[in-house]
mmCIF file of C-alpha atoms in Angstrom:
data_model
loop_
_atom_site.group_PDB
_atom_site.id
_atom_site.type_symbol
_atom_site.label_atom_id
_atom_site.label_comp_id
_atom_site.label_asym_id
_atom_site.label_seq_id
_atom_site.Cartn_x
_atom_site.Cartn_y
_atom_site.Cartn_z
ATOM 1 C CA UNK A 221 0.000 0.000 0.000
ATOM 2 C CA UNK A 222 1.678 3.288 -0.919
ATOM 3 C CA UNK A 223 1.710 6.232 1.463
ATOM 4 C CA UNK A 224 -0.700 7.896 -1.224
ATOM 5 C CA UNK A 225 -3.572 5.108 -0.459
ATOM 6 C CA UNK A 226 -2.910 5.283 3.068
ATOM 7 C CA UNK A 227 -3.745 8.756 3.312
ATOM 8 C CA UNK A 228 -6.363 8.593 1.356
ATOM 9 C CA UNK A 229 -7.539 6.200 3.076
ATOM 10 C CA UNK A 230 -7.221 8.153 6.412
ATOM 11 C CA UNK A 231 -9.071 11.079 5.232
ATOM 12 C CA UNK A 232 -12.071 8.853 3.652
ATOM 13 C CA UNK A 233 -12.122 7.257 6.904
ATOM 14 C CA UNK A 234 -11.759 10.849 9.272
ATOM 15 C CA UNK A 235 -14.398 12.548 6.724
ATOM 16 C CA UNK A 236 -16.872 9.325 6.293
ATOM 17 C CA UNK A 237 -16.893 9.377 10.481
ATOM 18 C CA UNK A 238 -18.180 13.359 10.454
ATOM 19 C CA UNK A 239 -20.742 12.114 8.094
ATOM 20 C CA UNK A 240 -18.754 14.279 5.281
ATOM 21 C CA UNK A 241 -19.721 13.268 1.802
ATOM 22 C CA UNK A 242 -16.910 13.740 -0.512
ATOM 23 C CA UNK A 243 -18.148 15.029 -3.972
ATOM 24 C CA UNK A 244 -16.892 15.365 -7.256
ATOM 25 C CA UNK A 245 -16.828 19.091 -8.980
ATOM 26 C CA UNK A 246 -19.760 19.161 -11.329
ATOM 27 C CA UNK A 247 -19.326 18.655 -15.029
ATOM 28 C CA UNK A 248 -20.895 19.724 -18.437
ATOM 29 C CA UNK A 249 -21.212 19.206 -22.013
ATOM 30 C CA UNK A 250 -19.803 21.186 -24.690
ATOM 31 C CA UNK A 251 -19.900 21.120 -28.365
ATOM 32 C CA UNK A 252 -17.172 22.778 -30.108
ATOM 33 C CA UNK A 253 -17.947 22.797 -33.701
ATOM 34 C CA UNK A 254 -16.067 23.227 -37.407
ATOM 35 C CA UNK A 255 -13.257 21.533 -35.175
ATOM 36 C CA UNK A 256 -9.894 22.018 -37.960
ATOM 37 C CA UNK A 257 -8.217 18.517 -38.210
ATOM 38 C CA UNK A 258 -6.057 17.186 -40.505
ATOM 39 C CA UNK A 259 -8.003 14.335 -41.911
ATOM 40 C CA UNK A 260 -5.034 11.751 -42.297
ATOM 41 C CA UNK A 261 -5.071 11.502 -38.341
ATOM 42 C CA UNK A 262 -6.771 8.186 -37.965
ATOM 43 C CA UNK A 263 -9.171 8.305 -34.662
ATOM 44 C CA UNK A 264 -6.634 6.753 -32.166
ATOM 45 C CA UNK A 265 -4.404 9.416 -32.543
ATOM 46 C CA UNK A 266 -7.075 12.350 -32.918
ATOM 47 C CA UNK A 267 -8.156 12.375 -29.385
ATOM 48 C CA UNK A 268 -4.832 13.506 -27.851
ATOM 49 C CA UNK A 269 -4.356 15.729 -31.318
ATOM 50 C CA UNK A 270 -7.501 17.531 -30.263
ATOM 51 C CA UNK A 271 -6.037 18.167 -26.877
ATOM 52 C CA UNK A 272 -2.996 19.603 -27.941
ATOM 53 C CA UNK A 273 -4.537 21.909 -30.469
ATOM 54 C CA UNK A 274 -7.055 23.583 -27.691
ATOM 55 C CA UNK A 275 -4.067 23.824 -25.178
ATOM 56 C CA UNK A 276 -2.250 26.187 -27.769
ATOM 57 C CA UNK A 277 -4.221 29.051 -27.916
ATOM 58 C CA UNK A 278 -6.740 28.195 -24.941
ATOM 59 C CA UNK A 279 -5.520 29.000 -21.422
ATOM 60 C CA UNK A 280 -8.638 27.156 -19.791
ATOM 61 C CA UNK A 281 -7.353 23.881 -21.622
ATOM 62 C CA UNK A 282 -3.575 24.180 -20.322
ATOM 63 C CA UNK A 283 -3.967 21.538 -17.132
ATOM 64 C CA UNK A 284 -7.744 20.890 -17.324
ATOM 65 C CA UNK A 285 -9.268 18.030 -16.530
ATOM 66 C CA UNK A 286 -12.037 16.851 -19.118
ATOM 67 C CA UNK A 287 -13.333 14.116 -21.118
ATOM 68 C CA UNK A 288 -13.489 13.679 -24.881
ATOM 69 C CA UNK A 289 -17.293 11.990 -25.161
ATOM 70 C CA UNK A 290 -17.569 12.487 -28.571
ATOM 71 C CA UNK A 291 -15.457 12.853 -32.064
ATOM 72 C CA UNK A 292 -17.154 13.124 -35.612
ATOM 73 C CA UNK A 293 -15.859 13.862 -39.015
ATOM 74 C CA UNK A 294 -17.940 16.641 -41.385
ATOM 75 C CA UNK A 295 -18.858 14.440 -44.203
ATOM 76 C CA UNK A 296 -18.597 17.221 -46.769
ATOM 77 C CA UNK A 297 -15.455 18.277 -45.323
ATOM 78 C CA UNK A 298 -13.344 16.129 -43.740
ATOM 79 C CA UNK A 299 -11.187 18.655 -42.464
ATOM 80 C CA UNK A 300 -13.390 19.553 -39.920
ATOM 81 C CA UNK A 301 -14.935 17.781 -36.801
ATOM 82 C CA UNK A 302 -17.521 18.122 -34.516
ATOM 83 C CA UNK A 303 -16.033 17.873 -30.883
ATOM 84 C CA UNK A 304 -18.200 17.173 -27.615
ATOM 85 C CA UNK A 305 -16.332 17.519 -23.894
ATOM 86 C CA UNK A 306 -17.345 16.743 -20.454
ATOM 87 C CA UNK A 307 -15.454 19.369 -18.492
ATOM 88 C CA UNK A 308 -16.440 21.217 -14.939
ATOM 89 C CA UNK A 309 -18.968 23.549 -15.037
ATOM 90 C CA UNK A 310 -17.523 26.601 -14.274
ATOM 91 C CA UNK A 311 -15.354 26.194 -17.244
ATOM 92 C CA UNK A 312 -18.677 25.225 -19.436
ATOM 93 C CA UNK A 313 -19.982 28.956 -18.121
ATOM 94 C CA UNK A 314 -16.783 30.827 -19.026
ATOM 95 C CA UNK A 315 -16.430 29.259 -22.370
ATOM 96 C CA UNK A 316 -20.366 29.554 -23.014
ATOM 97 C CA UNK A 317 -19.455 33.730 -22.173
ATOM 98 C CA UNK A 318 -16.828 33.041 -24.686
ATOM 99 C CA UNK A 319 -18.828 31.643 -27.373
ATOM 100 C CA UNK A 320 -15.729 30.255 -29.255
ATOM 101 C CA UNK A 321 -12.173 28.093 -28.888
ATOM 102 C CA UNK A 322 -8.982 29.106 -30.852
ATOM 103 C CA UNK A 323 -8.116 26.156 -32.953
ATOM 104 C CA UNK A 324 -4.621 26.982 -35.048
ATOM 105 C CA UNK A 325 -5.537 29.359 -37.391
ATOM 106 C CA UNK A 326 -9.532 29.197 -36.938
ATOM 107 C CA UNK A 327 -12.145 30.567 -34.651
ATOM 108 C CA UNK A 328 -14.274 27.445 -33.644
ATOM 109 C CA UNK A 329 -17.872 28.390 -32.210
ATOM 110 C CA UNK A 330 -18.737 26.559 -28.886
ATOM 111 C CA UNK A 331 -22.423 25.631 -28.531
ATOM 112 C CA UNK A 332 -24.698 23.775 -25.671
ATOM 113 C CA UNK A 333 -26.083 21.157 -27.816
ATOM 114 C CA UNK A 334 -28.732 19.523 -25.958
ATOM 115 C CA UNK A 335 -29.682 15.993 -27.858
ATOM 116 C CA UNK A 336 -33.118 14.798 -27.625
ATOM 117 C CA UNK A 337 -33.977 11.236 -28.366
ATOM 118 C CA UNK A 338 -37.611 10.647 -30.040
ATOM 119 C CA UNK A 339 -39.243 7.551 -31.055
ATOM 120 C CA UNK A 340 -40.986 7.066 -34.957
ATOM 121 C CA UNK A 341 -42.735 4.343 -33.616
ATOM 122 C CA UNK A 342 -44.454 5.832 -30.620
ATOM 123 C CA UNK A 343 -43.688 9.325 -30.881
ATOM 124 C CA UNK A 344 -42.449 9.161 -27.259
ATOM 125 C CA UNK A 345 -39.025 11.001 -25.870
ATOM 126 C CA UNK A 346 -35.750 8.929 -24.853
ATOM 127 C CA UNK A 347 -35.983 5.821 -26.531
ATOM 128 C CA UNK A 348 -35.993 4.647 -30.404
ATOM 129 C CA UNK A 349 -38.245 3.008 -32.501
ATOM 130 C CA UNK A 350 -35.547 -0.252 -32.156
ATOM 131 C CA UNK A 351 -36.151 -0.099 -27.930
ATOM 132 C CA UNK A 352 -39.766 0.663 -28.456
ATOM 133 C CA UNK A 353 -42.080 -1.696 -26.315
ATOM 134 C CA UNK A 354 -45.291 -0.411 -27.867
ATOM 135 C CA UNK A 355 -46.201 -2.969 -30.645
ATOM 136 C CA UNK A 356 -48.866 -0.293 -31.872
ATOM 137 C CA UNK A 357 -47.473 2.028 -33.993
ATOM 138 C CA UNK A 358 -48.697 5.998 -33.674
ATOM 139 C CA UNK A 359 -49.379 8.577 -36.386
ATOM 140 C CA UNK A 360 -46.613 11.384 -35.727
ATOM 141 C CA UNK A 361 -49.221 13.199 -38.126
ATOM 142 C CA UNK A 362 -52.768 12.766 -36.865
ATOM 143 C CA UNK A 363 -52.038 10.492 -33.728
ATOM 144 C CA UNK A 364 -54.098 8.049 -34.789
ATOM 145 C CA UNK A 365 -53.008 4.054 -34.849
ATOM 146 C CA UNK A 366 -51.427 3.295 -37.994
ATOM 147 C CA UNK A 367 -47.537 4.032 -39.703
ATOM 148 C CA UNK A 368 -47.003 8.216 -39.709
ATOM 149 C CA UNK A 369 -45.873 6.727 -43.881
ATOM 150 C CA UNK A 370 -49.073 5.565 -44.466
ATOM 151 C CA UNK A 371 -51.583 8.708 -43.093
ATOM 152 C CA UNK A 372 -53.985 9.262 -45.918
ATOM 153 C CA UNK A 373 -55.107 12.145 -43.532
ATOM 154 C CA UNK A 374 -51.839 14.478 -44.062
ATOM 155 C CA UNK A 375 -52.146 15.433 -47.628
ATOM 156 C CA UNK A 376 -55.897 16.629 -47.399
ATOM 157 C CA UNK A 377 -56.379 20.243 -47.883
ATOM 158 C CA UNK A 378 -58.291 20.892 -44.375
ATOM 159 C CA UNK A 379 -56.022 18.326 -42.792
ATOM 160 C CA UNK A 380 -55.157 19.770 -39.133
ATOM 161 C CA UNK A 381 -52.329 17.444 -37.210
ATOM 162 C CA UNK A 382 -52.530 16.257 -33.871
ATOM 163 C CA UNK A 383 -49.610 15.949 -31.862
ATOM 164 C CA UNK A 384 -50.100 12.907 -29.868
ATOM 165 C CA UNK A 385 -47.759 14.038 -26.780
ATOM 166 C CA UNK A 386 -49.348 17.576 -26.563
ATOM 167 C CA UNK A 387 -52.736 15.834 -26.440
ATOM 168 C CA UNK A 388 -51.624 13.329 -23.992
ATOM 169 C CA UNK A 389 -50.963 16.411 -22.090
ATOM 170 C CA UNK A 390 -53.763 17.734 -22.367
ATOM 171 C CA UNK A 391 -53.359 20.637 -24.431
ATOM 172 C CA UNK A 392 -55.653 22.657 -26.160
ATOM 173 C CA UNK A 393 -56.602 20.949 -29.724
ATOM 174 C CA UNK A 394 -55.222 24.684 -31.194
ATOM 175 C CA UNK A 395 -52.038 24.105 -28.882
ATOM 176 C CA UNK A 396 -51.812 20.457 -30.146
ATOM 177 C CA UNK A 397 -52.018 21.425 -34.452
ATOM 178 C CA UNK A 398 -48.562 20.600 -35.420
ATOM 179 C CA UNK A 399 -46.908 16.883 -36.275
ATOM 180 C CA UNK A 400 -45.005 15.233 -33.430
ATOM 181 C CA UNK A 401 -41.712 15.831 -34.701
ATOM 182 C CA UNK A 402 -42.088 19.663 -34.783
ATOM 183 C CA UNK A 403 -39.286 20.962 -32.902
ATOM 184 C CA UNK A 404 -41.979 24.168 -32.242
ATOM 185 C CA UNK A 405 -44.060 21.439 -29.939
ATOM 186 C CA UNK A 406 -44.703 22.878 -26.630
ATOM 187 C CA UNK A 407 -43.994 18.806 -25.109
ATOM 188 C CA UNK A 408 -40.751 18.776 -27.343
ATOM 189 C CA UNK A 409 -39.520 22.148 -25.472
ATOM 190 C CA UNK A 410 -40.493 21.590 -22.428
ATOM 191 C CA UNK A 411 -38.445 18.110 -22.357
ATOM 192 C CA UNK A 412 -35.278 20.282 -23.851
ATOM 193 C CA UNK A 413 -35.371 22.742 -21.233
ATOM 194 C CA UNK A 414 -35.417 19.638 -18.530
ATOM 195 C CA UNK A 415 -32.201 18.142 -20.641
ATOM 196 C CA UNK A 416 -30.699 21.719 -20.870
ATOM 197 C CA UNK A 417 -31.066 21.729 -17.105
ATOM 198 C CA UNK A 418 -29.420 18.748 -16.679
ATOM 199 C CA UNK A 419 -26.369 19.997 -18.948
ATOM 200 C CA UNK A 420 -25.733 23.049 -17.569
#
């Protein structure tokens, strides 16, 4: 046991006795996008790339602890990445002040992407239609009982759509006019400000 563990231990012990309950700082996500990276990095050797390049011209990077949760190439240019970090919150407010990271020669915007999970089967939040356990499928379009692909109802002229979640709520039926999907639902937002919550 080395003289590191033992103190630890100590102090856990001291601090667990006074009913002290040792916490972790808080952390939050970050999105850092238009990320510049040269594309013949292969993904291994990315990661610690992408640590080195915010260090440069980043003073909150130089010693920070944080955690790369998330790495994706721009399809249309390959250059460029999208970058999401787990890092403690008060650095999450500074750079959210901030708005943007100094990558090389680039300004990189930072952005609190919140991502909300919704099901095409059920029209539900936080699963998919793969982990859906509702065998009946649900119209995102009229919220009636059949495939949103096959609604003969969506393409008449006086059609009106019925959100399914807003009248589960028990909305209004003018409050409830929109499809399921629309990211303008009132049920939609109101779930994203709970996840924002959560992120900040």
């Amino acid at each position: 046991e080395s003289a590191h563990d033992k103190v630890t231990a100590t102090l856990t012990k001291g601090l667990s006795q006074e009913n002290v309950t040792i916490r972790a700082k808080p952390t939050s996500k970050i999105t850092i996008l238009d990320f510049p990276l040269d594309p013949s990095i292969e993904r291994e050797a990315a990661l610690p790339a992408v640590r080195e390049l915010l260090k440069e011209r980043n003073d909150e990077f130089v010693d920070l602890q944080y955690t790369i949760v998330s790495f994706k190439r721009n399809h249309h240019n390959p250059q460029l990445c999208t970058i999401g970090i787990r890092l403690p919150t008060e650095v999450k407010r500074h750079l959210m002040k901030q708005r943007v990271v100094y990558v090389s020669n680039r300004t990189c915007k930072v952005v609190d992407r919140v991502h909300i999970v919704q099901c095409y089967n059920c029209q539900l939040f936080h699963h998919t239609q793969k982990n859906c356990t509702q065998r009946e499928p649900v119209c995102q379009h009229c919220s009636q009982a059949h495939p949103s692909k096959i609604c003969e109802k969506k393409n008449a002229e006086d059609f009106i759509p019925v959100c399914i979640n807003c009248k589960k709520a028990g909305l209004s039926c003018e409050d409830a006019a929109h499809v399921a999907s629309s990211k303008d639902c009132p049920t939609y937002l109101s779930v994203y400000e709970v996840m924002r919550s959560k992120n900040a």
